[in-house]
Amino acid sequence: CAVCLGRNLHCVIECNATLTWDGKHDTIFERIHKALWTKDGQQLCTAWQREEGRDSTKHDNHHTCSGCGATTHGAQSCPRAQKA
């Protein structure tokens, strides 16, 4: 899940967790109408959050990890994400 970084079964498109899956970190992004947004109103690229981390410059959405804020990886590759 790009919000809580958990791999547990839940509706990830509607996840509104305030902490990561392990309760160790505050979530830094939220889902609004199925999109990922920063708390200050910037939209994230959801494709970037996937394990393959598709890189696209055809939009203004930010390529930032929804788990920790890094620009080097997406949520599925985040060190804070629950391991498979």
mmCIF file of N, CA and C in Angstrom:
data_model
loop_
_atom_site.group_PDB
_atom_site.id
_atom_site.type_symbol
_atom_site.label_atom_id
_atom_site.label_comp_id
_atom_site.label_asym_id
_atom_site.label_seq_id
_atom_site.Cartn_x
_atom_site.Cartn_y
_atom_site.Cartn_z
ATOM 1 N N CYS A 1 0.853 -1.186 0.000
ATOM 2 C CA CYS A 1 0.000 0.000 0.000
ATOM 3 C C CYS A 1 0.889 1.236 0.000
ATOM 4 N N ALA A 2 0.608 2.170 -0.863
ATOM 5 C CA ALA A 2 1.423 3.376 -0.980
ATOM 6 C C ALA A 2 1.219 4.347 0.186
ATOM 7 N N VAL A 3 0.190 4.136 0.988
ATOM 8 C CA VAL A 3 -0.047 5.016 2.139
ATOM 9 C C VAL A 3 0.614 4.440 3.393
ATOM 10 N N CYS A 4 0.211 3.224 3.784
ATOM 11 C CA CYS A 4 0.719 2.633 5.038
ATOM 12 C C CYS A 4 1.938 1.740 4.826
ATOM 13 N N LEU A 5 2.297 1.471 3.580
ATOM 14 C CA LEU A 5 3.425 0.622 3.193
ATOM 15 C C LEU A 5 3.260 -0.832 3.605
ATOM 16 N N GLY A 6 2.039 -1.216 3.945
ATOM 17 C CA GLY A 6 1.768 -2.592 4.346
ATOM 18 C C GLY A 6 1.432 -3.487 3.172
ATOM 19 N N ARG A 7 1.660 -4.762 3.361
ATOM 20 C CA ARG A 7 1.311 -5.766 2.355
ATOM 21 C C ARG A 7 0.142 -6.607 2.829
ATOM 22 N N ASN A 8 -0.445 -6.239 3.969
ATOM 23 C CA ASN A 8 -1.599 -6.958 4.497
ATOM 24 C C ASN A 8 -2.825 -6.688 3.632
ATOM 25 N N LEU A 9 -3.746 -7.613 3.625
ATOM 26 C CA LEU A 9 -4.934 -7.507 2.801
ATOM 27 C C LEU A 9 -5.838 -6.374 3.300
ATOM 28 N N HIS A 10 -5.981 -5.339 2.509
ATOM 29 C CA HIS A 10 -6.911 -4.247 2.777
ATOM 30 C C HIS A 10 -7.130 -3.479 1.486
ATOM 31 N N CYS A 11 -8.139 -2.641 1.482
ATOM 32 C CA CYS A 11 -8.474 -1.871 0.279
ATOM 33 C C CYS A 11 -7.494 -0.699 0.163
ATOM 34 N N VAL A 12 -6.417 -0.925 -0.557
ATOM 35 C CA VAL A 12 -5.341 0.076 -0.608
ATOM 36 C C VAL A 12 -5.767 1.382 -1.275
ATOM 37 N N ILE A 13 -6.734 1.327 -2.154
ATOM 38 C CA ILE A 13 -7.187 2.542 -2.838
ATOM 39 C C ILE A 13 -7.949 3.463 -1.890
ATOM 40 N N GLU A 14 -8.381 2.912 -0.744
ATOM 41 C CA GLU A 14 -9.106 3.719 0.240
ATOM 42 C C GLU A 14 -8.371 3.819 1.575
ATOM 43 N N CYS A 15 -7.108 3.422 1.621
ATOM 44 C CA CYS A 15 -6.353 3.429 2.873
ATOM 45 C C CYS A 15 -6.227 4.853 3.417
ATOM 46 N N ASN A 16 -6.605 5.023 4.666
ATOM 47 C CA ASN A 16 -6.510 6.344 5.308
ATOM 48 C C ASN A 16 -5.710 6.258 6.607
ATOM 49 N N ALA A 17 -4.743 5.331 6.635
ATOM 50 C CA ALA A 17 -3.905 5.142 7.817
ATOM 51 C C ALA A 17 -3.128 6.413 8.136
ATOM 52 N N THR A 18 -2.899 6.645 9.411
ATOM 53 C CA THR A 18 -2.093 7.791 9.836
ATOM 54 C C THR A 18 -0.697 7.355 10.263
ATOM 55 N N LEU A 19 -0.503 6.031 10.394
ATOM 56 C CA LEU A 19 0.809 5.469 10.709
ATOM 57 C C LEU A 19 1.145 4.380 9.706
ATOM 58 N N THR A 20 2.429 4.118 9.517
ATOM 59 C CA THR A 20 2.840 3.027 8.638
ATOM 60 C C THR A 20 2.409 1.692 9.236
ATOM 61 N N TRP A 21 2.463 0.652 8.465
ATOM 62 C CA TRP A 21 1.990 -0.689 8.829
ATOM 63 C C TRP A 21 2.512 -1.159 10.184
ATOM 64 N N ASP A 22 3.723 -0.744 10.563
ATOM 65 C CA ASP A 22 4.323 -1.204 11.816
ATOM 66 C C ASP A 22 4.147 -0.214 12.969
ATOM 67 N N GLY A 23 3.445 0.901 12.700
ATOM 68 C CA GLY A 23 3.194 1.900 13.731
ATOM 69 C C GLY A 23 4.400 2.753 14.091
ATOM 70 N N LYS A 24 5.479 2.677 13.320
ATOM 71 C CA LYS A 24 6.718 3.386 13.648
ATOM 72 C C LYS A 24 6.829 4.785 13.060
ATOM 73 N N HIS A 25 6.106 5.048 11.986
ATOM 74 C CA HIS A 25 6.256 6.330 11.289
ATOM 75 C C HIS A 25 4.888 6.920 10.955
ATOM 76 N N ASP A 26 4.788 8.230 11.028
ATOM 77 C CA ASP A 26 3.589 8.902 10.536
ATOM 78 C C ASP A 26 3.546 8.758 9.024
ATOM 79 N N THR A 27 2.359 8.592 8.462
ATOM 80 C CA THR A 27 2.258 8.601 7.003
ATOM 81 C C THR A 27 2.432 10.048 6.547
ATOM 82 N N ILE A 28 3.056 10.227 5.402
ATOM 83 C CA ILE A 28 3.333 11.589 4.942
ATOM 84 C C ILE A 28 2.492 11.983 3.732
ATOM 85 N N PHE A 29 1.731 11.008 3.221
ATOM 86 C CA PHE A 29 0.842 11.274 2.095
ATOM 87 C C PHE A 29 -0.519 10.697 2.399
ATOM 88 N N GLU A 30 -1.528 11.132 1.655
ATOM 89 C CA GLU A 30 -2.876 10.636 1.874
ATOM 90 C C GLU A 30 -3.580 10.419 0.548
ATOM 91 N N ARG A 31 -4.588 9.570 0.562
ATOM 92 C CA ARG A 31 -5.415 9.325 -0.620
ATOM 93 C C ARG A 31 -6.568 10.320 -0.618
ATOM 94 N N ILE A 32 -6.748 10.966 -1.743
ATOM 95 C CA ILE A 32 -7.907 11.830 -1.946
ATOM 96 C C ILE A 32 -8.458 11.477 -3.323
ATOM 97 N N HIS A 33 -9.675 10.968 -3.365
ATOM 98 C CA HIS A 33 -10.305 10.542 -4.624
ATOM 99 C C HIS A 33 -9.390 9.618 -5.418
ATOM 100 N N LYS A 34 -8.828 8.628 -4.736
ATOM 101 C CA LYS A 34 -7.992 7.583 -5.322
ATOM 102 C C LYS A 34 -6.608 8.051 -5.757
ATOM 103 N N ALA A 35 -6.273 9.298 -5.577
ATOM 104 C CA ALA A 35 -4.942 9.802 -5.918
ATOM 105 C C ALA A 35 -4.137 10.007 -4.639
ATOM 106 N N LEU A 36 -2.822 10.043 -4.769
ATOM 107 C CA LEU A 36 -1.937 10.296 -3.632
ATOM 108 C C LEU A 36 -1.564 11.768 -3.589
ATOM 109 N N TRP A 37 -1.708 12.370 -2.412
ATOM 110 C CA TRP A 37 -1.426 13.794 -2.254
ATOM 111 C C TRP A 37 -0.560 14.032 -1.028
ATOM 112 N N THR A 38 0.320 15.019 -1.127
ATOM 113 C CA THR A 38 1.073 15.445 0.038
ATOM 114 C C THR A 38 0.123 16.212 0.939
ATOM 115 N N LYS A 39 0.512 16.385 2.186
ATOM 116 C CA LYS A 39 -0.335 17.118 3.132
ATOM 117 C C LYS A 39 -0.447 18.588 2.738
ATOM 118 N N ASP A 40 0.484 19.077 1.889
ATOM 119 C CA ASP A 40 0.408 20.466 1.435
ATOM 120 C C ASP A 40 -0.125 20.611 0.009
ATOM 121 N N GLY A 41 -0.764 19.524 -0.506
ATOM 122 C CA GLY A 41 -1.515 19.648 -1.749
ATOM 123 C C GLY A 41 -0.815 19.339 -3.054
ATOM 124 N N GLN A 42 0.298 18.610 -3.046
ATOM 125 C CA GLN A 42 0.958 18.236 -4.289
ATOM 126 C C GLN A 42 0.633 16.782 -4.605
ATOM 127 N N GLN A 43 0.288 16.507 -5.854
ATOM 128 C CA GLN A 43 -0.082 15.147 -6.252
ATOM 129 C C GLN A 43 1.160 14.335 -6.603
ATOM 130 N N LEU A 44 1.168 13.078 -6.143
ATOM 131 C CA LEU A 44 2.259 12.153 -6.441
ATOM 132 C C LEU A 44 1.905 11.275 -7.631
ATOM 133 N N CYS A 45 2.919 10.798 -8.301
ATOM 134 C CA CYS A 45 2.751 9.834 -9.383
ATOM 135 C C CYS A 45 2.535 8.456 -8.764
ATOM 136 N N THR A 46 1.381 7.842 -9.009
ATOM 137 C CA THR A 46 1.101 6.533 -8.433
ATOM 138 C C THR A 46 1.897 5.430 -9.139
ATOM 139 N N ALA A 47 2.199 5.576 -10.411
ATOM 140 C CA ALA A 47 2.997 4.576 -11.121
ATOM 141 C C ALA A 47 4.404 4.501 -10.524
ATOM 142 N N TRP A 48 4.938 5.618 -10.067
ATOM 143 C CA TRP A 48 6.272 5.663 -9.450
ATOM 144 C C TRP A 48 6.317 4.828 -8.168
ATOM 145 N N GLN A 49 5.191 4.659 -7.489
ATOM 146 C CA GLN A 49 5.133 3.927 -6.225
ATOM 147 C C GLN A 49 5.238 2.420 -6.412
ATOM 148 N N ARG A 50 4.979 1.939 -7.611
ATOM 149 C CA ARG A 50 5.019 0.502 -7.875
ATOM 150 C C ARG A 50 6.456 -0.013 -7.879
ATOM 151 N N GLU A 51 6.601 -1.304 -7.759
ATOM 152 C CA GLU A 51 7.930 -1.902 -7.667
ATOM 153 C C GLU A 51 8.796 -1.580 -8.876
ATOM 154 N N GLU A 52 8.182 -1.552 -10.048
ATOM 155 C CA GLU A 52 8.961 -1.250 -11.253
ATOM 156 C C GLU A 52 9.216 0.251 -11.416
ATOM 157 N N GLY A 53 8.518 1.082 -10.657
ATOM 158 C CA GLY A 53 8.761 2.523 -10.616
ATOM 159 C C GLY A 53 8.816 3.211 -11.961
ATOM 160 N N ARG A 54 7.761 3.115 -12.711
ATOM 161 C CA ARG A 54 7.720 3.736 -14.043
ATOM 162 C C ARG A 54 8.069 5.218 -13.970
ATOM 163 N N ASP A 55 8.996 5.626 -14.804
ATOM 164 C CA ASP A 55 9.431 7.022 -14.836
ATOM 165 C C ASP A 55 8.785 7.710 -16.030
ATOM 166 N N SER A 56 8.067 8.776 -15.759
ATOM 167 C CA SER A 56 7.414 9.514 -16.829
ATOM 168 C C SER A 56 7.579 11.002 -16.585
ATOM 169 N N THR A 57 7.831 11.727 -17.632
ATOM 170 C CA THR A 57 7.927 13.182 -17.531
ATOM 171 C C THR A 57 6.756 13.833 -18.254
ATOM 172 N N LYS A 58 5.722 13.040 -18.547
ATOM 173 C CA LYS A 58 4.576 13.536 -19.307
ATOM 174 C C LYS A 58 3.491 14.116 -18.412
ATOM 175 N N HIS A 59 3.813 14.354 -17.140
ATOM 176 C CA HIS A 59 2.833 14.913 -16.216
ATOM 177 C C HIS A 59 3.556 15.727 -15.147
ATOM 178 N N ASP A 60 2.798 16.440 -14.347
ATOM 179 C CA ASP A 60 3.378 17.270 -13.297
ATOM 180 C C ASP A 60 3.391 16.584 -11.936
ATOM 181 N N ASN A 61 2.942 15.329 -11.862
ATOM 182 C CA ASN A 61 2.915 14.617 -10.587
ATOM 183 C C ASN A 61 4.341 14.314 -10.139
ATOM 184 N N HIS A 62 4.559 14.354 -8.852
ATOM 185 C CA HIS A 62 5.899 14.215 -8.302
ATOM 186 C C HIS A 62 6.336 12.763 -8.173
ATOM 187 N N HIS A 63 7.594 12.504 -8.502
ATOM 188 C CA HIS A 63 8.200 11.188 -8.336
ATOM 189 C C HIS A 63 8.928 11.173 -7.001
ATOM 190 N N THR A 64 8.135 10.953 -5.965
ATOM 191 C CA THR A 64 8.605 10.942 -4.591
ATOM 192 C C THR A 64 8.015 9.721 -3.907
ATOM 193 N N CYS A 65 8.791 9.050 -3.075
ATOM 194 C CA CYS A 65 8.299 7.894 -2.340
ATOM 195 C C CYS A 65 7.225 8.335 -1.354
ATOM 196 N N SER A 66 6.091 7.674 -1.398
ATOM 197 C CA SER A 66 4.993 8.035 -0.503
ATOM 198 C C SER A 66 5.243 7.548 0.922
ATOM 199 N N GLY A 67 6.272 6.737 1.114
ATOM 200 C CA GLY A 67 6.577 6.225 2.443
ATOM 201 C C GLY A 67 7.553 7.075 3.234
ATOM 202 N N CYS A 68 8.575 7.596 2.542
ATOM 203 C CA CYS A 68 9.608 8.338 3.266
ATOM 204 C C CYS A 68 9.955 9.683 2.635
ATOM 205 N N GLY A 69 9.462 9.946 1.425
ATOM 206 C CA GLY A 69 9.725 11.223 0.777
ATOM 207 C C GLY A 69 10.953 11.242 -0.114
ATOM 208 N N ALA A 70 11.679 10.115 -0.231
ATOM 209 C CA ALA A 70 12.871 10.060 -1.082
ATOM 210 C C ALA A 70 12.482 10.111 -2.556
ATOM 211 N N THR A 71 13.392 10.585 -3.387
ATOM 212 C CA THR A 71 13.143 10.648 -4.828
ATOM 213 C C THR A 71 13.879 9.539 -5.570
ATOM 214 N N THR A 72 14.530 8.644 -4.847
ATOM 215 C CA THR A 72 15.311 7.571 -5.468
ATOM 216 C C THR A 72 14.540 6.276 -5.643
ATOM 217 N N HIS A 73 13.360 6.171 -5.045
ATOM 218 C CA HIS A 73 12.564 4.955 -5.132
ATOM 219 C C HIS A 73 11.104 5.274 -4.829
ATOM 220 N N GLY A 74 10.230 4.320 -5.165
ATOM 221 C CA GLY A 74 8.813 4.441 -4.845
ATOM 222 C C GLY A 74 8.485 3.638 -3.601
ATOM 223 N N ALA A 75 7.220 3.600 -3.221
ATOM 224 C CA ALA A 75 6.771 2.964 -1.982
ATOM 225 C C ALA A 75 7.109 1.486 -1.895
ATOM 226 N N GLN A 76 6.993 0.739 -2.993
ATOM 227 C CA GLN A 76 7.243 -0.691 -2.948
ATOM 228 C C GLN A 76 8.706 -1.030 -2.713
ATOM 229 N N SER A 77 9.608 -0.084 -2.995
ATOM 230 C CA SER A 77 11.036 -0.300 -2.758
ATOM 231 C C SER A 77 11.534 0.438 -1.528
ATOM 232 N N CYS A 78 10.632 1.025 -0.770
ATOM 233 C CA CYS A 78 11.001 1.823 0.395
ATOM 234 C C CYS A 78 11.520 0.917 1.521
ATOM 235 N N PRO A 79 12.599 1.308 2.197
ATOM 236 C CA PRO A 79 13.092 0.522 3.326
ATOM 237 C C PRO A 79 12.078 0.403 4.459
ATOM 238 N N ARG A 80 11.115 1.317 4.537
ATOM 239 C CA ARG A 80 10.083 1.271 5.569
ATOM 240 C C ARG A 80 8.936 0.325 5.231
ATOM 241 N N ALA A 81 8.860 -0.130 3.975
ATOM 242 C CA ALA A 81 7.754 -0.988 3.530
ATOM 243 C C ALA A 81 7.847 -2.375 4.156
ATOM 244 N N GLN A 82 6.677 -2.969 4.382
ATOM 245 C CA GLN A 82 6.614 -4.336 4.909
ATOM 246 C C GLN A 82 7.223 -5.280 3.878
ATOM 247 N N LYS A 83 8.075 -6.173 4.321
ATOM 248 C CA LYS A 83 8.726 -7.116 3.409
ATOM 249 C C LYS A 83 7.746 -8.201 2.984
ATOM 250 N N ALA A 84 7.927 -8.669 1.767
ATOM 251 C CA ALA A 84 7.039 -9.700 1.212
ATOM 252 C C ALA A 84 7.241 -11.031 1.899
#
